[in-house]
mmCIF file of C-alpha atoms and ligand atoms in Angstrom:
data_model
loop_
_atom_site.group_PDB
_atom_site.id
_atom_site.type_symbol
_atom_site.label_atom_id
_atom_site.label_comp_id
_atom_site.label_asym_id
_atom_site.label_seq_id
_atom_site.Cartn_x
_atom_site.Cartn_y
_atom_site.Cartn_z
ATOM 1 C CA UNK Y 1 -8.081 7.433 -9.624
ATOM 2 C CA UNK Y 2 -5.884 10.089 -7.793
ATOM 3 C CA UNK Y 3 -3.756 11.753 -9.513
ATOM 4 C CA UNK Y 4 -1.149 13.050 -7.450
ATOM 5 C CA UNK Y 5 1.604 15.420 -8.106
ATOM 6 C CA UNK Y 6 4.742 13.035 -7.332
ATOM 7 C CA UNK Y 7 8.474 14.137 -7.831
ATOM 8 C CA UNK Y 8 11.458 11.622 -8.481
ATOM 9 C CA UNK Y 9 14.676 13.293 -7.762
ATOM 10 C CA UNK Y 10 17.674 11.156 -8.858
ATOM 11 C CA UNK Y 11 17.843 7.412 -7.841
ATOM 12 C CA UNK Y 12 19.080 4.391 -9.678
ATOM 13 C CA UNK Y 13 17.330 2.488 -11.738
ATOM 14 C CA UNK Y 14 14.705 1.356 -9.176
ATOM 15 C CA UNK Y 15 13.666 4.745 -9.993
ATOM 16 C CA UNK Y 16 13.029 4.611 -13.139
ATOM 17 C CA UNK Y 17 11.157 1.587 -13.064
ATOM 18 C CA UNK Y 18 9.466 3.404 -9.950
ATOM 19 C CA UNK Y 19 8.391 6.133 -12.173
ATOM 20 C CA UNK Y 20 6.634 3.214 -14.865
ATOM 21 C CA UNK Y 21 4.911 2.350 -11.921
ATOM 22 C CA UNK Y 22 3.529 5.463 -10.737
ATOM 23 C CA UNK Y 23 2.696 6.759 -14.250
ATOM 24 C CA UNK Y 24 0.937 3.214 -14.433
ATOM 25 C CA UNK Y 25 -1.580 4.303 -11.298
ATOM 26 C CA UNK Y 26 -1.852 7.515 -13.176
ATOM 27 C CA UNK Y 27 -0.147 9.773 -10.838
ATOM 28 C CA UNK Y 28 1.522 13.088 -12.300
ATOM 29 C CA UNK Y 29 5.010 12.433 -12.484
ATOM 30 C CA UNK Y 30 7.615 14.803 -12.593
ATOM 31 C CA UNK Y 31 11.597 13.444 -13.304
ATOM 32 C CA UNK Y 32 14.506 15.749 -12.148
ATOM 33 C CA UNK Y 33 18.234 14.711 -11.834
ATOM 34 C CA UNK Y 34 17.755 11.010 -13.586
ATOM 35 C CA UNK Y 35 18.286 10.527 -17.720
ATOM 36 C CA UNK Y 36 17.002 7.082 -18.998
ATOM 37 C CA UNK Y 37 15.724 5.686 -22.013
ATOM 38 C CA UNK Y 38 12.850 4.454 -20.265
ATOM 39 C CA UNK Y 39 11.434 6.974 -18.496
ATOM 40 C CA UNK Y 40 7.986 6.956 -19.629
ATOM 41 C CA UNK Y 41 7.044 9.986 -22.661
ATOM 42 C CA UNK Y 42 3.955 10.351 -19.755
ATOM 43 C CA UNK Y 43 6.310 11.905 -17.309
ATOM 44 C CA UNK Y 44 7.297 14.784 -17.220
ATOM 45 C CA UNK Y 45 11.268 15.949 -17.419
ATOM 46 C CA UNK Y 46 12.232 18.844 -15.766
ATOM 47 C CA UNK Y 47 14.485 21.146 -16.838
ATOM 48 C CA UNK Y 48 15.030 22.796 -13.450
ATOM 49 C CA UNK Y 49 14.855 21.797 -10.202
ATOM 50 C CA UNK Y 50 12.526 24.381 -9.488
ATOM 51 C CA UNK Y 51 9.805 23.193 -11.197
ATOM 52 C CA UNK Y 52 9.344 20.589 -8.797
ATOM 53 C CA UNK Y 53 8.478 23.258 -6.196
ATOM 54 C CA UNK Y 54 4.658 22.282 -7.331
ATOM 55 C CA UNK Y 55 4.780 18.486 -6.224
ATOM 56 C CA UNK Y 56 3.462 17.370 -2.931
ATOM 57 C CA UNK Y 57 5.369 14.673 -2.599
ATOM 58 C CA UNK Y 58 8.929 14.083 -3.310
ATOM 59 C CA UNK Y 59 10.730 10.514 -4.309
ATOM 60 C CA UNK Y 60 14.274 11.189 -3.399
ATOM 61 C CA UNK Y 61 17.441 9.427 -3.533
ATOM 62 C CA UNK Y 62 18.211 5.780 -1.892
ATOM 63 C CA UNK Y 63 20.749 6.661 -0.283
ATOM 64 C CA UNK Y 64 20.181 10.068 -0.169
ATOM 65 C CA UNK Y 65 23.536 11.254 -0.456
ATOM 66 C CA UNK Y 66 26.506 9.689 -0.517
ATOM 67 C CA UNK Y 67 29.413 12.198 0.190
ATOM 68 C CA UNK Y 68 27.099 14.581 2.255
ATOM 69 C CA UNK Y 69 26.786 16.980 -0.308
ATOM 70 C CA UNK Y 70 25.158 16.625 -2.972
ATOM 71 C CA UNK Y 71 21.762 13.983 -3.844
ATOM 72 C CA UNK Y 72 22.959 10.421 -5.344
ATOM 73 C CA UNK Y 73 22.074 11.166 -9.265
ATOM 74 C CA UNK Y 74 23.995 8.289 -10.263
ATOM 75 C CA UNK Y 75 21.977 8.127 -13.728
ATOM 76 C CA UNK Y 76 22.862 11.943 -14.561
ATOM 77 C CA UNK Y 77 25.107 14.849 -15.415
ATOM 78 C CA UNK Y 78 23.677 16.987 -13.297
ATOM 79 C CA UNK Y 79 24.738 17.937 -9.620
ATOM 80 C CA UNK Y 80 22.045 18.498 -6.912
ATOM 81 C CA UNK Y 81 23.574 20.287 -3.831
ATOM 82 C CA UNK Y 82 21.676 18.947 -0.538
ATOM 83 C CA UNK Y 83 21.184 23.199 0.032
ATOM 84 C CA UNK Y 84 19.743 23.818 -3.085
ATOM 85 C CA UNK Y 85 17.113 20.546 -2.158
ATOM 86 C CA UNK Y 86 16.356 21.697 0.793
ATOM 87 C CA UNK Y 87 15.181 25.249 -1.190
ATOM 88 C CA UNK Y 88 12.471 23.191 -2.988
ATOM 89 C CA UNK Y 89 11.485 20.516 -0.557
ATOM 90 C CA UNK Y 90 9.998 23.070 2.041
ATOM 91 C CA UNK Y 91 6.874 22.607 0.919
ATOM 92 C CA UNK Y 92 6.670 18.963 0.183
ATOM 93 C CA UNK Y 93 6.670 15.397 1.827
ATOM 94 C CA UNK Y 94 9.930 13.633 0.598
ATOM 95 C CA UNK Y 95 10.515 10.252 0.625
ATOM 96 C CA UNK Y 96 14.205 8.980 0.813
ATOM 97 C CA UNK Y 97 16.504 6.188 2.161
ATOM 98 C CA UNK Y 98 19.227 6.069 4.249
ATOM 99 C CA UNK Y 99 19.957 9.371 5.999
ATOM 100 C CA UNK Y 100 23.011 9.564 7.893
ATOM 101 C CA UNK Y 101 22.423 10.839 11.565
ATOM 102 C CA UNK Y 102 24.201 14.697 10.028
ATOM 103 C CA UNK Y 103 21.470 14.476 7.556
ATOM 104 C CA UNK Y 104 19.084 13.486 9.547
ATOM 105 C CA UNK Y 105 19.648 16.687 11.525
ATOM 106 C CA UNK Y 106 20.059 18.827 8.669
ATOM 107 C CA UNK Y 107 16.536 17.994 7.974
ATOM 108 C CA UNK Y 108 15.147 18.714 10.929
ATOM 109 C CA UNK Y 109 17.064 21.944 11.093
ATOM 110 C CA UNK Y 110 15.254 22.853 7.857
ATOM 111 C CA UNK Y 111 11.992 21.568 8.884
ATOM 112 C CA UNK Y 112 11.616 19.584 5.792
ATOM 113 C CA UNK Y 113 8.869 16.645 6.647
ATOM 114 C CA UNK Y 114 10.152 13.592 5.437
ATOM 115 C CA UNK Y 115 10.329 9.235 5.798
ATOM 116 C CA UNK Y 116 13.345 6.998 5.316
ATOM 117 C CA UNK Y 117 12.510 3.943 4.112
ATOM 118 C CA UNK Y 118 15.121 2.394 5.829
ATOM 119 C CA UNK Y 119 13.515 2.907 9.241
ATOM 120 C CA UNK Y 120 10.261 0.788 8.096
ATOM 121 C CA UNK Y 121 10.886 -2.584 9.068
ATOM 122 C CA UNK Y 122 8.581 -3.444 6.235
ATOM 123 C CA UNK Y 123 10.514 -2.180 3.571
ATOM 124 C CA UNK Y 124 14.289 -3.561 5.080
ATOM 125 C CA UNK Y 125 12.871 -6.654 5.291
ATOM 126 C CA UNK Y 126 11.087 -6.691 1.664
ATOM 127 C CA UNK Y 127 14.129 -5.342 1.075
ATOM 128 C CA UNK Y 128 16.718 -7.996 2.337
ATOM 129 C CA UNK Y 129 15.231 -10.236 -0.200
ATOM 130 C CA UNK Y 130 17.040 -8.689 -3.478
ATOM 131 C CA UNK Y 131 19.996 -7.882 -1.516
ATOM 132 C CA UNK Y 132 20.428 -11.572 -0.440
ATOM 133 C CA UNK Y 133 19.821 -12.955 -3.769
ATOM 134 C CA UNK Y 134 22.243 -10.465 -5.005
ATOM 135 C CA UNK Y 135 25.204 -11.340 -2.757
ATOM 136 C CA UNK Y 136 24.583 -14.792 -3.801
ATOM 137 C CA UNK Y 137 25.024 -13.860 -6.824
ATOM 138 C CA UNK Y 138 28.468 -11.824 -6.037
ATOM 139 C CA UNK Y 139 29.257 -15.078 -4.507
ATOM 140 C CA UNK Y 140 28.945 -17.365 -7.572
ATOM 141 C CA UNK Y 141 30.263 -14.706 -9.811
ATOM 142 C CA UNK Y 142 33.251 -14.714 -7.853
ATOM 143 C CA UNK Y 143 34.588 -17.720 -6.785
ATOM 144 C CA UNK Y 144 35.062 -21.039 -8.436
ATOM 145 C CA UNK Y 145 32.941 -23.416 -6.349
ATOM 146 C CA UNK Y 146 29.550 -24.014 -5.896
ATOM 147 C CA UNK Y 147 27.455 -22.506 -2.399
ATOM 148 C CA UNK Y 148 26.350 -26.625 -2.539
ATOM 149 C CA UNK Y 149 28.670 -28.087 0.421
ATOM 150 C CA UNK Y 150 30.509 -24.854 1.056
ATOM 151 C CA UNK Y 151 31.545 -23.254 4.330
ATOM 152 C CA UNK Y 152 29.395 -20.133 4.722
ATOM 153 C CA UNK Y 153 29.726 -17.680 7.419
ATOM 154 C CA UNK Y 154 27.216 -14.883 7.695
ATOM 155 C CA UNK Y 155 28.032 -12.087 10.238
ATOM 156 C CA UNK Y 156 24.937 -9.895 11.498
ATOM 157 C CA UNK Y 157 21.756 -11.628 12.403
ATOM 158 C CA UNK Y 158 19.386 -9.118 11.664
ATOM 159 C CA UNK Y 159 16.899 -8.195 8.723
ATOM 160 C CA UNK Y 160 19.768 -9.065 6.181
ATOM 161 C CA UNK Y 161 21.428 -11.883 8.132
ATOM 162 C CA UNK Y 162 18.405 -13.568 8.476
ATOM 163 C CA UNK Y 163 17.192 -13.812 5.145
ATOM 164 C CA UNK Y 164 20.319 -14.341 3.216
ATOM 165 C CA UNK Y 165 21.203 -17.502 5.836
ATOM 166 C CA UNK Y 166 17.877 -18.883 5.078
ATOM 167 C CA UNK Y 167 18.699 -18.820 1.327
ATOM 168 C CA UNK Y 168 22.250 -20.111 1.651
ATOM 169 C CA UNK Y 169 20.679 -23.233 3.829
ATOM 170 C CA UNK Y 170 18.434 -23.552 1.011
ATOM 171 C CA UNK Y 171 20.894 -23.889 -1.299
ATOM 172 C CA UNK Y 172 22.730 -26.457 0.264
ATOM 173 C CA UNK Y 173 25.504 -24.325 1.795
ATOM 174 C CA UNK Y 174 27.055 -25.522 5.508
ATOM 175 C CA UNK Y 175 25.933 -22.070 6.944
ATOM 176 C CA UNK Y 176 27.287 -20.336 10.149
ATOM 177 C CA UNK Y 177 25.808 -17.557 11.765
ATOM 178 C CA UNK Y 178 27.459 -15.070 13.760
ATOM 179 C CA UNK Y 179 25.377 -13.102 16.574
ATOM 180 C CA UNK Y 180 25.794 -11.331 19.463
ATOM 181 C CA UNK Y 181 23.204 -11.451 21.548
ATOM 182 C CA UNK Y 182 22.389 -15.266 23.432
ATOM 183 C CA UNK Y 183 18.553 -14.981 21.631
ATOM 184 C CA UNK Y 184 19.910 -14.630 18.188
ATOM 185 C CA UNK Y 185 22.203 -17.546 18.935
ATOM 186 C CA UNK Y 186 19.523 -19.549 19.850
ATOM 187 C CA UNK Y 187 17.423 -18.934 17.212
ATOM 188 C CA UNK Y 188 20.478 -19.417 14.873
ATOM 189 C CA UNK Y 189 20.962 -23.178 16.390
ATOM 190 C CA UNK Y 190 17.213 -23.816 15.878
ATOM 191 C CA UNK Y 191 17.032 -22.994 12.285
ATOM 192 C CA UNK Y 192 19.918 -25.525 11.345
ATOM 193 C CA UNK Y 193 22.884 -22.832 11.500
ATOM 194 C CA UNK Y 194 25.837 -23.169 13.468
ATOM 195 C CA UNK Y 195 25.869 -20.207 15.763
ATOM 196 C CA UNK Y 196 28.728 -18.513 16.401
ATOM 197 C CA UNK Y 197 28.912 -15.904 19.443
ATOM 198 C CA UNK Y 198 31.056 -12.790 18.186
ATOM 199 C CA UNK Y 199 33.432 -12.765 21.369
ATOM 200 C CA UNK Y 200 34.803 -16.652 19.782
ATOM 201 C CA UNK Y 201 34.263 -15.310 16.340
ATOM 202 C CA UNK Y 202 38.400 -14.941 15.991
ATOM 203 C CA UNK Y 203 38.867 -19.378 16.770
ATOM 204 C CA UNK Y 204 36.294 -19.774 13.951
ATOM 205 C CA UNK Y 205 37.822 -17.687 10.584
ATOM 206 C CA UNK Y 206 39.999 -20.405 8.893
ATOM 207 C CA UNK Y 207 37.384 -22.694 7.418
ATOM 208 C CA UNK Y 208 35.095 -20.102 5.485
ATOM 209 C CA UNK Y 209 34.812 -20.391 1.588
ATOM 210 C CA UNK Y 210 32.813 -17.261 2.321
ATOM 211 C CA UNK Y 211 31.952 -14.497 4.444
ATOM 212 C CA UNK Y 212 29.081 -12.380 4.501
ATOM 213 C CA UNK Y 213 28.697 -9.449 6.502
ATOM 214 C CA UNK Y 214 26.075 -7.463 7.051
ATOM 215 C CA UNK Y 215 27.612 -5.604 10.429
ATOM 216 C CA UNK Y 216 28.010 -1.832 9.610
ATOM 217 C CA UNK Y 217 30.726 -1.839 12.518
ATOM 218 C CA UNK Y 218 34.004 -3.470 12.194
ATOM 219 C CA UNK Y 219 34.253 -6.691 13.453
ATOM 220 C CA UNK Y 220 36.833 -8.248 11.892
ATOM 221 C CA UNK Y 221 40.561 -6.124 12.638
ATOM 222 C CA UNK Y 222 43.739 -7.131 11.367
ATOM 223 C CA UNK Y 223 44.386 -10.102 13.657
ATOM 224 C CA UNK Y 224 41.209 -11.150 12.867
ATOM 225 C CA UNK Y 225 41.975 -11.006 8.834
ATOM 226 C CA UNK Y 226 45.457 -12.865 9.293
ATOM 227 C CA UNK Y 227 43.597 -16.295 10.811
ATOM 228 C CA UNK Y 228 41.325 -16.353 7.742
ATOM 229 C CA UNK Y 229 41.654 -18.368 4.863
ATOM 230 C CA UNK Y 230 43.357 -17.222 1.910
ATOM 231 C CA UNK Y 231 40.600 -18.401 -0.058
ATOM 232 C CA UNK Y 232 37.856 -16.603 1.263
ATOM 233 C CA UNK Y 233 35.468 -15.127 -0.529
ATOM 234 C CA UNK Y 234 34.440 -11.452 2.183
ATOM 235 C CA UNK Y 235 31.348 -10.188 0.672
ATOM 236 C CA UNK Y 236 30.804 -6.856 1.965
ATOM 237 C CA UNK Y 237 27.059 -5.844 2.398
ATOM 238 C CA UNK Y 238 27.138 -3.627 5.068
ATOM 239 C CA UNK Y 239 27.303 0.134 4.720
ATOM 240 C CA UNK Y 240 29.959 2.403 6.005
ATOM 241 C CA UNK Y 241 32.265 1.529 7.873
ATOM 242 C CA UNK Y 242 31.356 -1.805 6.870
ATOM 243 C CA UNK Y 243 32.793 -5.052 9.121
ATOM 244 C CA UNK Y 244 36.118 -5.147 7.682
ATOM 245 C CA UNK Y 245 39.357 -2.583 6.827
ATOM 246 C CA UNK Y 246 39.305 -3.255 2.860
ATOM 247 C CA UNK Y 247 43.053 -1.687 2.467
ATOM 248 C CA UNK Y 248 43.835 -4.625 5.383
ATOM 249 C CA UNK Y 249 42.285 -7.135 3.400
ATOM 250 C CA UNK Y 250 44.142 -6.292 0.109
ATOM 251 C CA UNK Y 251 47.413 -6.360 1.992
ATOM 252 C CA UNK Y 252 46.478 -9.379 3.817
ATOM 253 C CA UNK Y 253 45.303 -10.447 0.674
ATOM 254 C CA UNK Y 254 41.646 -11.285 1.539
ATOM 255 C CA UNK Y 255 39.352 -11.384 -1.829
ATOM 256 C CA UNK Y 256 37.331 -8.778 -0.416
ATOM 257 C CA UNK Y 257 34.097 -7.847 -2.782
ATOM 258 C CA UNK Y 258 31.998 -5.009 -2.021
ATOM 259 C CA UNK Y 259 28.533 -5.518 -2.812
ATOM 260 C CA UNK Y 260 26.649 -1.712 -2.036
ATOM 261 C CA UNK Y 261 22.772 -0.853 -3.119
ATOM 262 C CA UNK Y 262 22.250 -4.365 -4.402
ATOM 263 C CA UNK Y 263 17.987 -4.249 -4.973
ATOM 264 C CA UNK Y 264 18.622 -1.314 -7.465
ATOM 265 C CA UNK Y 265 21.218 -3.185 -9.164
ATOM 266 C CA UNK Y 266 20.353 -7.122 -9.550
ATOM 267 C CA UNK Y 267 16.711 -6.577 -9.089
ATOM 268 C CA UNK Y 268 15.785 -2.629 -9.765
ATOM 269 C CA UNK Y 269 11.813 -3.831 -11.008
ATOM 270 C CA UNK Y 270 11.314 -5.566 -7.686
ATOM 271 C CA UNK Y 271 12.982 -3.619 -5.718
ATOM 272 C CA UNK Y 272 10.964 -0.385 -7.443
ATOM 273 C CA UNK Y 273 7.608 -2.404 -6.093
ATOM 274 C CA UNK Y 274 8.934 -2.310 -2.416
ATOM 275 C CA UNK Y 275 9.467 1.290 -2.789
ATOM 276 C CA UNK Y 276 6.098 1.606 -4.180
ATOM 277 C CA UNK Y 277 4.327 -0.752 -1.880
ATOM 278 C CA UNK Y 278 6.414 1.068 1.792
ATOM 279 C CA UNK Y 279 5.118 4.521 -0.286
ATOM 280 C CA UNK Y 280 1.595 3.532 -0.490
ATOM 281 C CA UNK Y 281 1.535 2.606 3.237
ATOM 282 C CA UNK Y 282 2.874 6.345 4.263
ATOM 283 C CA UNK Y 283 0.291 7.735 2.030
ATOM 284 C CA UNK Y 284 -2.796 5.696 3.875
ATOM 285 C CA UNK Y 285 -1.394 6.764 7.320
ATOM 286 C CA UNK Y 286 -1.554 10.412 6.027
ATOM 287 C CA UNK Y 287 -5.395 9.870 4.846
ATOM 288 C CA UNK Y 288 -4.200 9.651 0.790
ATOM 289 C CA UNK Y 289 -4.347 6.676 -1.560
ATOM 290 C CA UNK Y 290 -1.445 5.727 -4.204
HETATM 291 P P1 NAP R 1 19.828 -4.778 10.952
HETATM 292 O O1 NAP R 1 18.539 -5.518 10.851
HETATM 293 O O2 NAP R 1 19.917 -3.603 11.856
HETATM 294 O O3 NAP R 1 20.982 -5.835 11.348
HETATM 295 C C1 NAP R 1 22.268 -5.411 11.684
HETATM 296 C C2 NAP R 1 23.014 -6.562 12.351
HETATM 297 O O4 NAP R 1 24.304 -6.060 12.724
HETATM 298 C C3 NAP R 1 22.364 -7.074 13.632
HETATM 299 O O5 NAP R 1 22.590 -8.457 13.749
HETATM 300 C C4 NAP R 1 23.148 -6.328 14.736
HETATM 301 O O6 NAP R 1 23.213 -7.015 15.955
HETATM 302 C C5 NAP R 1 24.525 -6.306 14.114
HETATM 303 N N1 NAP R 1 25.354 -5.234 14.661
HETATM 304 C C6 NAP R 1 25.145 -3.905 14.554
HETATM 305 N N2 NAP R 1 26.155 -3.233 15.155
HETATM 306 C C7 NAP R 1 27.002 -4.167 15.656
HETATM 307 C C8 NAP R 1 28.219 -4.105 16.389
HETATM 308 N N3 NAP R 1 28.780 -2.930 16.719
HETATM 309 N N4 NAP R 1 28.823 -5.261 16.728
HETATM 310 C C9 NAP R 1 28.251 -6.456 16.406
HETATM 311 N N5 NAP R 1 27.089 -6.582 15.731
HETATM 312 C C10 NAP R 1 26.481 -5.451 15.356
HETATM 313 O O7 NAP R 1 20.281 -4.235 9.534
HETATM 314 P P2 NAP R 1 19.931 -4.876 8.110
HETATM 315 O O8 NAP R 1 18.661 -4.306 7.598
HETATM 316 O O9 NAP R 1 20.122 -6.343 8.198
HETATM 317 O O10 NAP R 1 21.098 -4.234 7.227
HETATM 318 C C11 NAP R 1 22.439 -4.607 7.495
HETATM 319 C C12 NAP R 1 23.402 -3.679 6.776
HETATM 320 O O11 NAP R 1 23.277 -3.892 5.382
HETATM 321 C C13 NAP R 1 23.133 -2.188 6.991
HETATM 322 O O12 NAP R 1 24.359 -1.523 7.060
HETATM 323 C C14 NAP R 1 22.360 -1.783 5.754
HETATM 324 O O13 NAP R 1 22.536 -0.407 5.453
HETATM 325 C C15 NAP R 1 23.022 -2.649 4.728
HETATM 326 N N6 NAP R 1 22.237 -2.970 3.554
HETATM 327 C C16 NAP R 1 22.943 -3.147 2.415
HETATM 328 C C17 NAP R 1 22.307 -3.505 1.269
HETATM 329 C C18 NAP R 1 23.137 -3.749 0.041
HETATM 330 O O14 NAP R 1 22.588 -3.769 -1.066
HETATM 331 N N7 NAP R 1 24.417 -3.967 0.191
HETATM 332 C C19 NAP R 1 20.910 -3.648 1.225
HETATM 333 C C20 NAP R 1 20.209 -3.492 2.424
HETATM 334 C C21 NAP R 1 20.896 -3.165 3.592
HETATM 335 P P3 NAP R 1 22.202 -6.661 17.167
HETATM 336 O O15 NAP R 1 20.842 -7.100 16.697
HETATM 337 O O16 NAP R 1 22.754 -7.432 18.301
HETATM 338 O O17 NAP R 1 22.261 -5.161 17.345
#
């Protein structure tokens, strides 16, 4: 077995069970920046974030950061600056998710060697799969009708699009697809959908019980909010800006639910094997086994 020296620096929950797994393969693990019950007595916690200096690899943060700042620690006290990272990840081969083109060029800049998981196609679309069940289960938890017979509209055909339409169809929804290019919309008709092109997507909004949206570009403005139902359900999946102005919607008073990081928090174990699984892949192409 190799035991490799592996960091995890902050995270949510996916994390933790991340660092079960590793400590499972009996890697070294060392925990900075996360504090949870179950982080295995095997690991080790660090009481610095110096003392992961010594790791070869690095498990950061999905997203990374989320005011540009400082690392997401959203299980901890403490306060890692994105500087004071970059002082210990020199060295090391960090794994993250969801860099923002600024920190995308910050790293660079610092010559820090590093993956984003959310640039693998494998691990967006392994990763679609909690995120869809989870916005179903927004949905549910937040309306009073069943997905069975209801008007669905998903906006975005991609990774996310795709799979959470399959599951609505599957659960008996009516399920409407919007797209913008003339493939997508074909596919969209030939799965069952109803496609709907994003230049008519304004004559379509009234009949929704919900909307899903997985467009990180807004798509729906303020004319746009006034033709939809006062019923609808707008499930926001998308990350910033997201599809929709969410002061608009409460004015316009649009139940608007926003659904971020979904994996870590409906399905954190799963979504903890995806990480493991994308990480295992990076290691092989660099000649080293997980
Ligand atoms: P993706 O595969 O890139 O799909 C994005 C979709 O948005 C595509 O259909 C794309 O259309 C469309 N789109 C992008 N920009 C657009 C624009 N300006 N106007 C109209 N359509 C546009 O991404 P994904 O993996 O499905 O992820 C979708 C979003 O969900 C991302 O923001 C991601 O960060 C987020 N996400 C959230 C969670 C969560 O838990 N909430 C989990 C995973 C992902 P084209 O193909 O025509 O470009």
């Amino acid at each position: 077995m190799n035991h490799l020296p592996i960091a995890i620096i902050g995270g949510d929950l996916r994390f933790v069970r991340l660092c079960q797994l590793l400590i499972d393969k009996g890697h070294n693990v060392y925990v900075y920046g996360i504090s949870h019950p179950d982080i295995p007595n095997q690991a080790t916690i660090c009481s610095s974030l110096e003392d992961v200096k010594k790791c070869k690899y690095i498990i950061a943060p999905i997203p990374f950061s989320k005011d540009n700042n400082t690392l997401f620690t959203p299980l901890s006290n403490v306060s890692i600056s994105i500087e004071q990272f970059f002082l210990v990840a020199n060295n090391s081969f960090v794994l993250l998710g969801a860099l923002n083109n600024n920190l995308k060029l910050l790293f660079k800049k610092h010559n820090i060697q590093y993956k984003d998981l959310m640039d693998m196609d494998e691990a967006a679309i392994l990763n679609a799969i909690p995120t869809a069940e989870g916005a179903i289960q927004y949905a549910m938890q937040n309306s009073e009708i069943t997905l069975h017979d209801s008007q669905c509209l998903v906006l975005g055909f991609g990774r996310c699009g795709k799979i959470l339409a399959h599951k609505l169809y599957g659960l008996g929804a009516n399920v409407s697809v919007e797209a913008r290019s003339s493939k997508d919309l074909a596919f969209i008709s030939t799965y069952g959908y109803t496609p709907i092109p994003l230049k008519d997507l304004k004559n379509h909004l009234d009949k929704y019980h919900f909307i899903f949206n997985t467009i990180p570009a807004i798509v729906l403005d303020t004319e746009a909010i006034k033709k939809m139902s006062k019923d609808t359900v707008y499930i926001e999946l998308a990350s910033a800006p997201g599809g929709i102005d969410p002061c608009a919607t409460k004015t316009l008073g649009i139940n608007y639910i926003p659904a971020p990081s979904l994996p870590g928090k409906v399905a954190p174990k799963s979504a903890a094997k995806i990480i493991y699984h994308c990480f295992s892949l990076i290691l092989h192409d660099m000649g080293e086994f997980l």
